[in-house]
């Protein structure tokens, strides 16, 4: 196969379109046999991809995106998954007709797949070197020395420093971004013609996400590799995709060039998705526009158009199945009214403005955090690693009644630890936390029991935070019973029904178990459980990061509605900068345990002072291909330093483009640089 450089020479410049498509999926149907009947996960899917092209597949959870990728790779479960109809033509061969042995020769050599979570895809007991060289020896017949040389070349190609040394390390010794780079190196090992990336950056911070996606885009163009990206992040799609496939309820509902799908969508579902996304480049509206309702059950989909139950444009004709037809943009749409959309006769109804935001009250803050510090002692462990991890260093802020304070930063910056310290799930090493004037460090058991009612939490993963053995009614009713907030069983049931209606769920859902609910419904149950205690303050720890775009918008609007009606205050911990901008009044930016910048939401997004905040904002993609083509993402250099050996001076100096010798000596204090705008940087 030759080296990567040789292959570039033989394939020529990027962007050259092949005479015929590399991959053609034709009328693909995928079904799963379950105890409740046949689940039709994919129905009638057809699309193609050419060499060097980047195609994005988007849609809500359950739309059939990942199942389509697994079908191409022939990785469906043998006992329950089947493909009753369709063809998958790759390089002139139908993959569905190949034997297992023939498919193993193609899988990993000609087609590679990069999965969402690299830690579960990499073998934890094998070195990185063994995992990269294995496909080289199996598929290309390389000797051990040749495979090792090529592995070093691949690690260098994906931007991992000191590749020869790191070949001997294990997956747990790499950061999340580095592990994903290793997965890309394995995917590139045998010079594949097609790479399928299933949510390749969902678990990564915005800065690492930008590095990984820029790398994949560059390699796709340089080596003429076709790339299928499965994602729900429309900003990623806008920045990197040539064409977009939109799936809904197992069917392809729209396909077209990225510019057309974003600027001239011809299906109501695509229009709704685009309007549901908060954007960094637009002023905050009163409410997010959302797609109300939930996708249908794949085991019993509705007749006719499957989006009709949620569509604001539905007519009687929508009870019949719409065909996938060519539109005025040259793309495809599965909508009876696509021509009316093209003529501008149908526009997505704007969300109601709602009442004004709860204004921050003057006077004493509800929560006051002063010089908060948390150290963890690490002793022994793998290869004797030990020392002190300074997870939180000298963090201070206030939250007032009715206010939402956003807390952002990369993984490992300490934001979740701050939330756990406020909730008293961790004991601080130093500093003070006061709630309603009460010092939580010296509070008695009785004081803390009263405080528990007023301080609640909404976790990132609602499924793991809900007891699977309890019904929804029991989960919400338990705190009512424990704290004796209602006099009897009948009043408890009435209160549970009231709370379910308050978060937009039907009262009859009280009899269901968590596994019988969708992700958005489970998150609503988590919110209802928090509201049962009638709190005044809620810690939202990545409360919407695991949700689809449309469901995310519903939950954000719900949190804002509850804040307006009940006067709640939130600490909103998140890594999605656009979501934080939409919901927060003030924003705290953290890096490596320290506060880098604090300011009003509009000030911090329009004119950030700290170099780290600027890099975060520049790395965040905007869901608009035109905007993305006109901006160069400012990629942050390097990885987070080790918490066991933090850098001296400013903790950001090892990655800062403005760092000087003084920055490496002096720890900059958090100072007020403008009225109400604080930054920890000696260069500002």
XYZ file of C-alpha atoms in Angstrom:
684
model
C 0.000 0.000 0.000
C 2.997 2.322 0.542
C 3.453 5.157 2.987
C 0.915 7.907 3.516
C 3.038 10.372 1.552
C 3.260 7.968 -1.409
C -0.456 7.535 -1.392
C -1.011 11.286 -1.534
C 1.176 11.469 -4.654
C -0.753 8.706 -6.412
C -4.184 10.044 -5.533
C -3.525 13.645 -6.438
C -5.136 16.758 -5.070
C -8.012 16.690 -2.607
C -11.499 17.265 -3.898
C -11.136 15.241 -7.111
C -14.476 13.483 -7.629
C -14.353 9.876 -8.736
C -16.103 8.723 -11.871
C -18.422 6.590 -9.711
C -19.380 6.677 -6.042
C -17.233 4.839 -3.539
C -20.233 3.794 -1.421
C -23.825 3.425 -2.555
C -26.532 2.467 -0.060
C -29.692 1.433 -1.911
C -33.107 0.931 -0.254
C -31.624 -0.320 3.014
C -34.021 -1.801 5.583
C -32.844 -2.829 9.065
C -35.018 -4.564 11.650
C -34.569 -5.806 15.205
C -36.517 -8.672 16.684
C -37.656 -7.830 20.241
C -40.089 -9.240 22.776
C -42.484 -6.420 21.855
C -42.373 -7.090 18.160
C -40.310 -5.970 15.170
C -38.538 -2.634 15.486
C -37.952 -1.079 12.062
C -34.804 0.874 12.785
C -34.041 1.882 9.166
C -36.495 1.922 6.265
C -35.705 2.585 2.622
C -32.429 4.450 3.171
C -30.526 5.370 0.009
C -27.479 7.610 -0.322
C -23.979 7.705 -1.807
C -20.559 9.117 -0.972
C -17.642 9.889 -3.271
C -13.891 9.709 -2.517
C -12.690 12.711 -0.498
C -16.248 13.778 0.359
C -17.531 14.523 3.883
C -21.161 13.543 4.427
C -22.931 14.229 7.735
C -25.907 12.211 8.980
C -28.005 14.091 11.550
C -31.193 13.432 13.469
C -32.534 12.721 16.930
C -31.724 9.621 18.962
C -33.536 6.635 17.502
C -33.651 8.072 13.988
C -31.470 5.255 12.601
C -28.127 7.073 12.175
C -25.875 4.689 14.094
C -27.781 1.594 12.951
C -27.117 2.614 9.346
C -23.367 2.816 10.074
C -23.333 -0.538 11.848
C -25.187 -2.075 8.900
C -22.540 -0.834 6.466
C -19.858 -2.370 8.698
C -21.872 -5.597 9.129
C -21.737 -5.192 12.914
C -25.416 -5.736 13.743
C -26.149 -8.259 16.543
C -26.525 -11.663 14.928
C -29.488 -12.939 16.926
C -31.722 -9.868 16.841
C -30.611 -7.689 13.920
C -31.405 -8.405 10.290
C -31.377 -6.675 6.901
C -34.401 -7.971 4.975
C -33.914 -5.700 1.992
C -31.379 -3.413 0.340
C -27.837 -3.231 -1.019
C -24.615 -1.703 0.285
C -22.282 -1.344 -2.709
C -18.690 -0.539 -1.781
C -16.092 -0.294 -4.513
C -18.317 -2.346 -6.816
C -19.072 -5.137 -4.285
C -22.277 -5.695 -2.300
C -21.108 -5.927 1.311
C -24.280 -7.727 2.308
C -23.409 -10.675 0.047
C -19.878 -11.200 1.402
C -18.904 -13.976 3.762
C -17.733 -13.158 7.270
C -14.131 -13.834 6.218
C -14.401 -11.528 3.194
C -15.993 -8.818 5.362
C -13.190 -9.060 7.923
C -10.696 -8.341 5.152
C -12.544 -5.141 4.237
C -13.347 -4.039 7.792
C -10.346 -2.167 9.173
C -8.466 -2.172 5.863
C -10.793 -0.453 3.380
C -13.479 0.773 5.807
C -12.670 2.022 9.310
C -15.005 3.138 12.067
C -14.297 5.623 14.857
C -16.675 5.170 17.756
C -18.112 7.724 20.161
C -16.235 6.690 23.317
C -12.590 5.740 22.676
C -12.038 4.396 26.198
C -14.565 1.607 25.585
C -13.177 0.935 22.093
C -9.531 0.609 23.133
C -8.355 -2.502 24.981
C -7.280 -1.333 28.465
C -4.751 -4.174 28.982
C -2.868 -3.698 25.688
C -0.415 -0.925 24.906
C -1.303 1.656 22.285
C 1.498 0.308 20.101
C 0.058 -3.216 20.025
C -3.401 -1.901 19.145
C -2.102 0.199 16.237
C 0.244 -2.451 14.836
C -2.287 -5.308 14.996
C -4.245 -4.308 11.841
C -0.968 -3.536 10.043
C 0.305 -7.066 10.638
C -3.040 -8.746 9.918
C -4.166 -6.794 6.831
C -0.903 -5.603 5.296
C 1.407 -8.439 6.370
C 4.000 -6.089 7.842
C 6.790 -7.368 10.050
C 6.930 -6.222 13.674
C 9.624 -3.610 12.945
C 7.777 -2.298 9.864
C 4.508 -2.076 11.801
C 6.197 -0.212 14.636
C 7.759 2.289 12.239
C 4.388 2.877 10.616
C 2.691 3.243 14.025
C 5.191 5.978 14.957
C 4.419 7.700 11.643
C 0.667 7.498 12.308
C 0.889 8.901 15.839
C 2.946 11.796 14.513
C 0.384 12.354 11.767
C -2.457 12.737 14.288
C -0.454 15.170 16.398
C 0.710 13.057 19.354
C 4.142 14.246 20.571
C 6.978 11.826 21.328
C 5.216 8.962 19.482
C 7.969 6.358 19.988
C 7.686 6.622 23.771
C 3.902 6.767 23.836
C 3.592 3.514 21.879
C 4.505 1.751 25.132
C 1.768 3.449 27.157
C -1.772 2.254 27.928
C -5.109 3.969 27.092
C -5.691 5.229 30.655
C -2.437 7.200 30.420
C -3.882 9.338 27.611
C -6.399 12.186 27.873
C -9.782 11.944 26.147
C -8.582 13.981 23.184
C -5.391 11.924 22.861
C -7.366 8.652 23.011
C -9.584 9.871 20.192
C -6.447 10.721 18.188
C -5.247 7.149 18.770
C -8.573 5.867 17.426
C -8.064 7.998 14.305
C -4.534 6.628 13.940
C -5.908 3.066 14.104
C -8.570 4.017 11.574
C -5.911 5.384 9.208
C -3.463 2.511 9.734
C -4.335 0.526 6.609
C -4.997 3.487 4.310
C -8.804 3.069 4.252
C -10.969 4.435 1.483
C -13.869 5.207 3.860
C -14.012 6.263 7.520
C -17.277 6.239 9.468
C -17.125 8.482 12.565
C -20.051 7.930 14.944
C -20.320 10.965 17.252
C -16.487 11.213 17.280
C -16.362 14.359 19.428
C -19.477 14.207 21.632
C -17.475 13.340 24.756
C -14.772 15.953 24.065
C -14.412 19.579 25.113
C -14.968 22.255 22.497
C -11.234 22.956 22.157
C -10.251 19.297 21.736
C -13.264 18.774 19.471
C -11.983 21.501 17.162
C -8.514 19.908 17.027
C -9.889 16.428 16.234
C -12.327 17.606 13.563
C -9.767 19.836 11.858
C -7.425 16.848 11.788
C -10.073 14.546 10.281
C -11.084 17.126 7.680
C -7.442 17.726 6.681
C -6.690 14.017 6.371
C -9.867 13.415 4.384
C -8.848 16.057 1.847
C -5.153 15.175 1.843
C -5.587 11.416 1.426
C -8.859 11.525 -0.559
C -10.618 9.501 2.141
C -14.419 9.541 2.164
C -15.773 10.476 5.590
C -19.225 9.845 7.075
C -19.793 11.868 10.267
C -22.761 10.919 12.446
C -23.571 13.697 14.883
C -26.295 15.806 16.480
C -24.026 18.884 16.694
C -25.201 21.132 13.862
C -22.240 23.473 14.349
C -19.886 20.591 13.548
C -21.963 19.787 10.455
C -21.841 23.401 9.270
C -18.061 23.605 9.634
C -17.026 20.309 8.049
C -19.733 18.653 5.918
C -20.059 18.853 2.131
C -23.478 17.189 2.109
C -26.060 16.570 4.832
C -28.484 13.666 5.292
C -31.329 14.319 7.755
C -33.020 11.252 9.257
C -36.218 11.071 11.284
C -38.012 7.995 12.652
C -35.959 5.489 10.600
C -36.346 7.369 7.306
C -34.312 9.844 5.278
C -36.409 13.034 5.218
C -33.988 15.466 3.540
C -30.665 15.406 1.740
C -28.668 18.138 0.060
C -25.552 20.287 -0.001
C -24.718 21.688 3.430
C -25.321 25.287 2.333
C -28.774 24.411 0.981
C -29.891 22.371 3.988
C -28.829 25.119 6.415
C -30.044 28.139 4.422
C -32.857 26.666 2.349
C -34.241 23.608 4.176
C -37.127 21.904 2.406
C -38.518 19.763 5.216
C -40.269 21.022 8.385
C -38.143 18.756 10.587
C -34.906 20.270 9.243
C -36.353 23.748 9.753
C -37.290 22.910 13.340
C -33.870 21.422 14.145
C -32.045 24.498 12.896
C -34.284 26.845 14.877
C -33.906 24.813 18.087
C -30.162 25.448 18.351
C -28.933 28.380 20.467
C -26.244 30.309 18.582
C -23.237 32.292 19.701
C -23.542 34.774 16.847
C -27.099 35.915 17.595
C -28.588 37.933 20.456
C -30.438 35.858 22.967
C -34.168 35.554 22.278
C -36.848 35.284 24.936
C -37.308 31.549 24.363
C -35.765 28.874 22.212
C -37.927 27.670 19.370
C -38.490 23.955 19.813
C -40.062 20.937 18.135
C -42.740 19.939 20.596
C -43.521 16.300 21.272
C -41.379 13.191 20.839
C -40.337 10.960 17.928
C -42.680 7.993 17.338
C -42.133 4.469 18.582
C -40.156 2.567 15.923
C -42.136 -0.583 16.736
C -45.456 1.096 15.874
C -44.856 4.229 13.763
C -47.833 6.404 12.755
C -49.305 6.016 9.264
C -48.403 8.518 6.576
C -45.774 11.156 7.285
C -44.000 10.201 10.510
C -43.268 13.800 11.402
C -46.925 14.848 11.058
C -47.797 14.503 14.793
C -45.159 17.166 15.593
C -45.432 19.252 12.414
C -47.072 22.725 12.491
C -47.892 22.421 8.769
C -49.706 19.085 8.700
C -52.740 18.662 6.456
C -55.096 15.804 5.682
C -52.771 14.686 2.865
C -50.052 14.067 5.467
C -51.936 10.908 6.477
C -50.495 9.378 3.299
C -46.802 8.519 3.013
C -44.900 11.313 1.173
C -42.410 10.274 -1.509
C -38.771 11.332 -1.463
C -38.682 13.878 -4.305
C -36.205 16.286 -5.892
C -36.648 19.916 -4.797
C -35.770 23.283 -6.312
C -32.373 23.232 -4.545
C -31.387 19.978 -6.247
C -31.667 18.092 -2.966
C -34.278 15.614 -1.756
C -37.233 16.066 0.598
C -39.879 13.715 1.980
C -42.623 16.324 2.409
C -45.911 16.919 0.584
C -45.496 20.697 1.009
C -41.865 21.187 -0.015
C -42.885 23.461 -2.915
C -44.785 25.768 -0.553
C -41.732 25.901 1.720
C -39.622 26.866 -1.317
C -42.062 29.656 -2.182
C -41.819 31.042 1.342
C -45.457 30.324 2.161
C -44.583 28.233 5.231
C -42.375 29.572 7.993
C -41.704 28.018 11.375
C -43.854 29.714 13.997
C -41.748 31.824 16.348
C -41.711 30.844 19.999
C -43.768 32.930 22.374
C -41.781 35.691 23.938
C -42.969 34.835 27.426
C -42.639 37.104 30.384
C -39.489 38.996 31.132
C -36.574 37.254 32.747
C -36.423 37.288 36.520
C -34.163 40.199 37.356
C -31.337 39.719 39.815
C -32.398 41.108 43.165
C -30.288 43.577 45.050
C -29.129 42.968 48.572
C -27.558 39.869 50.031
C -26.631 37.005 47.702
C -28.437 33.671 48.029
C -25.143 31.750 47.735
C -21.689 33.116 48.476
C -18.498 31.188 47.674
C -15.243 32.627 48.997
C -11.711 31.334 48.267
C -13.000 27.796 47.792
C -10.227 25.188 47.576
C -10.303 21.414 47.181
C -7.239 19.141 47.112
C -7.250 15.384 46.588
C -4.344 13.271 47.810
C -3.232 10.564 45.359
C -1.072 7.836 46.868
C 0.436 4.824 45.109
C -1.670 3.763 42.151
C -0.370 2.601 38.787
C 3.449 2.750 38.641
C 3.532 4.545 41.999
C 2.025 7.850 40.857
C 1.320 10.020 43.907
C 0.914 13.630 44.881
C -1.690 16.307 45.451
C -4.351 17.137 42.880
C -5.429 20.772 43.259
C -8.883 20.358 41.740
C -10.208 23.764 42.889
C -7.992 26.722 43.746
C -9.217 29.951 45.363
C -12.626 30.122 43.605
C -15.024 32.936 44.552
C -18.438 34.020 43.234
C -21.980 34.903 44.338
C -25.412 33.878 43.079
C -28.423 36.071 43.804
C -32.088 35.017 44.084
C -33.592 34.428 40.653
C -30.188 34.472 38.919
C -28.542 31.886 36.661
C -24.756 31.736 36.893
C -23.062 29.779 34.094
C -19.907 27.820 34.924
C -17.869 26.738 31.878
C -14.493 25.204 31.128
C -12.795 22.098 29.787
C -13.013 18.679 31.436
C -10.812 18.619 34.514
C -11.130 22.346 35.169
C -12.947 21.734 38.474
C -16.461 22.939 37.631
C -18.236 19.717 38.688
C -16.139 19.602 41.874
C -17.364 23.117 42.702
C -20.943 21.876 42.317
C -20.269 18.873 44.567
C -18.683 21.113 47.212
C -21.753 23.369 47.252
C -23.997 20.298 47.596
C -21.797 19.043 50.476
C -21.044 15.857 48.563
C -17.366 16.756 49.054
C -15.722 18.553 51.959
C -13.648 21.617 50.988
C -9.956 21.854 51.839
C -10.341 25.573 52.423
C -12.609 28.531 51.845
C -16.194 29.356 52.805
C -19.626 28.512 51.370
C -22.579 30.448 52.747
C -26.213 29.841 51.793
C -28.796 32.407 52.917
C -26.147 33.699 55.297
C -25.512 30.304 56.925
C -21.926 29.012 56.809
C -22.286 25.446 55.535
C -18.895 24.442 56.978
C -20.086 24.992 60.568
C -23.748 24.122 60.048
C -25.300 21.548 62.404
C -27.037 18.375 61.210
C -30.400 20.063 61.762
C -29.327 23.117 59.772
C -28.114 20.901 56.910
C -31.395 18.967 56.806
C -33.231 22.259 56.342
C -30.697 23.357 53.736
C -31.151 20.111 51.774
C -34.723 21.175 51.047
C -33.564 24.465 49.610
C -30.582 23.204 47.571
C -31.259 20.562 44.913
C -29.399 19.105 41.911
C -30.193 17.963 38.367
C -27.604 15.470 37.138
C -26.186 15.006 33.635
C -27.419 11.443 33.129
C -31.015 11.117 34.331
C -31.044 7.352 33.777
C -28.218 6.638 36.235
C -29.649 9.074 38.816
C -33.152 7.490 38.840
C -33.760 4.224 40.703
C -34.699 1.644 38.036
C -36.714 -0.371 40.591
C -39.003 2.526 41.462
C -41.851 4.011 39.453
C -41.822 7.666 38.498
C -44.455 8.333 41.147
C -42.337 6.676 43.845
C -39.197 8.567 42.756
C -40.905 11.963 42.961
C -42.960 11.070 46.031
C -40.066 9.771 48.132
C -38.771 13.213 49.282
C -42.364 14.272 50.016
C -42.705 11.267 52.317
C -39.250 11.525 53.945
C -39.601 15.228 54.750
C -43.326 14.881 55.609
C -44.241 17.640 53.180
C -47.768 16.260 52.680
C -50.117 14.821 55.322
C -51.171 11.592 53.614
C -50.997 9.178 50.681
C -53.771 10.880 48.694
C -52.128 14.299 49.028
C -48.798 12.781 47.982
C -50.333 11.359 44.787
C -51.987 14.701 44.029
C -48.701 16.552 44.556
C -46.836 14.076 42.292
C -49.453 14.613 39.567
C -49.096 18.388 39.999
C -45.301 18.192 39.709
C -45.499 16.020 36.583
C -47.821 18.544 34.930
C -45.492 21.344 36.027
C -42.617 19.814 34.035
C -44.777 18.974 31.012
C -45.537 15.280 31.657
C -48.904 13.554 31.900
C -49.971 12.473 35.423
C -50.494 8.870 34.273
C -46.716 8.604 33.722
C -46.403 8.190 37.497
C -46.939 4.449 37.010
C -44.057 4.034 34.543
C -40.474 3.018 35.254
C -37.419 5.042 34.083
C -36.586 2.589 31.268
C -40.038 3.206 29.774
C -39.306 6.914 29.241
C -37.271 8.808 26.665
C -34.149 10.739 27.638
C -36.016 14.038 27.665
C -38.827 12.587 29.766
C -36.343 11.144 32.270
C -34.681 14.539 32.599
C -38.095 16.084 33.274
C -38.638 13.504 36.023
C -35.282 14.535 37.519
C -36.427 18.164 37.486
C -39.782 17.219 39.065
C -37.967 15.342 41.835
C -35.828 18.418 42.528
C -38.907 20.678 42.575
C -40.687 18.386 45.035
C -38.549 19.848 47.829
C -39.624 23.400 46.889
C -35.991 24.586 46.592
C -34.737 28.108 46.008
C -31.456 27.000 44.395
C -30.647 24.176 41.933
C -27.244 22.970 40.704
C -27.660 21.914 37.037
C -24.632 19.726 36.271
C -24.539 19.284 32.471
C -28.331 18.967 32.672
C -28.922 19.090 28.893
C -25.657 17.829 27.390
C -26.924 14.255 26.898
C -30.120 15.322 25.115
C -30.989 15.766 21.454
C -31.161 19.290 20.054
C -34.969 19.541 20.045
C -35.392 17.956 23.513
C -32.556 20.146 24.834
C -34.496 23.231 23.769
C -37.621 21.988 25.552
C -35.713 21.433 28.819
C -33.982 24.840 28.636
C -37.324 26.567 28.093
C -38.804 24.580 30.997
C -35.979 25.628 33.343
C -36.476 29.265 32.355
C -40.250 29.051 32.802
C -39.800 27.542 36.278
C -37.315 30.264 37.147
C -39.785 32.961 36.163
C -42.694 31.393 38.061
C -40.876 30.185 41.178
C -37.963 32.612 41.433
C -35.369 29.829 41.333
C -31.621 30.438 41.164
C -29.389 28.109 39.125
C -25.718 27.220 38.965
C -25.612 26.004 35.362
C -22.523 23.843 34.745
C -21.964 23.077 31.045
C -19.421 22.891 28.240
C -21.791 24.086 25.481
C -21.015 27.792 25.244
C -24.108 28.638 23.195
C -26.432 27.010 25.753
C -24.660 28.822 28.601
C -25.017 32.134 26.789
C -28.725 31.556 26.280
C -29.658 30.601 29.846
C -27.134 32.467 32.017
C -27.082 36.020 33.327
C -23.423 35.945 34.374
C -20.664 33.525 33.386
C -17.640 32.151 35.275
C -14.861 30.663 33.121
C -12.609 28.098 34.836
C -9.349 26.503 33.764
C -7.284 23.968 35.699
C -9.049 24.670 38.994
C -8.876 28.477 38.809
C -11.271 31.210 37.703
C -10.019 32.917 34.561
C -12.835 35.391 33.908
C -16.194 36.519 35.351
C -18.591 38.901 33.646
C -22.103 39.552 32.463
C -23.140 37.107 29.732
C -23.250 39.669 26.940
C -19.915 41.234 27.904
C -18.037 37.953 28.128
C -19.303 36.761 24.740
C -18.990 40.025 22.825
C -15.637 41.197 24.227
C -13.798 38.548 26.284
C -10.662 39.698 28.088
C -8.839 36.471 28.950
C -6.982 34.596 26.165
C -8.515 31.289 27.340
C -12.070 32.629 26.976
C -11.249 33.869 23.477
C -9.910 30.455 22.495
C -13.032 28.732 23.858
C -15.309 31.018 21.847
C -13.235 30.742 18.676
C -13.241 26.941 18.887
C -17.030 26.681 19.186
C -18.620 26.047 15.753
C -21.635 28.079 14.625
C -24.467 26.235 12.803
C -24.108 28.214 9.593
C -21.813 27.075 6.724
C -21.451 30.624 5.380
C -20.291 31.965 8.743
C -17.963 29.003 9.266
C -16.287 29.465 5.871
C -15.491 33.040 6.816
C -13.831 32.329 10.167
C -10.650 30.532 11.036
C -10.961 28.439 14.209
C -8.237 29.444 16.652
C -7.055 26.023 17.794
C -5.659 25.796 21.295
C -2.239 24.170 21.346
C -1.349 21.153 23.432
C -3.160 19.220 26.139
C -4.092 20.045 29.711
C -1.040 19.737 31.982
C -0.927 17.033 34.656
C -2.787 17.855 37.864
C 0.046 16.182 39.773
C 2.602 18.631 38.341
C 0.825 21.909 37.560
C 2.728 24.686 35.782
C 4.150 27.549 37.789
C 2.718 31.023 37.421
C -0.475 31.317 35.374
C -1.904 27.820 34.903
C -2.767 28.665 31.281
C 0.745 29.764 30.290
C 1.693 26.380 28.704
C -1.064 26.790 26.077
C -1.450 30.572 25.907
C -0.444 32.386 22.672
C 0.339 35.537 24.701
C 2.439 33.926 27.470
C 5.656 35.648 28.567
C 8.352 34.862 31.129
C 6.409 36.893 33.695
C 3.345 34.680 33.093
C 5.459 31.658 34.001
C 6.499 33.213 37.322
C 3.460 35.137 38.595
C 0.034 33.765 39.519
C -2.281 36.533 38.258
C -5.040 37.566 40.701
C -8.666 37.845 39.583
C -9.058 41.613 39.201
C -11.830 43.933 38.037
C -10.583 45.190 34.652
C -13.854 46.921 33.745
C -16.976 47.619 35.813
C -18.339 44.170 36.700
C -15.835 42.400 34.420
C -13.070 40.394 36.153
C -10.097 38.589 34.594
C -7.002 36.786 35.891
C -4.412 37.903 33.333
C -1.443 40.251 33.637
C -1.603 40.979 29.888
C -5.057 42.590 30.070
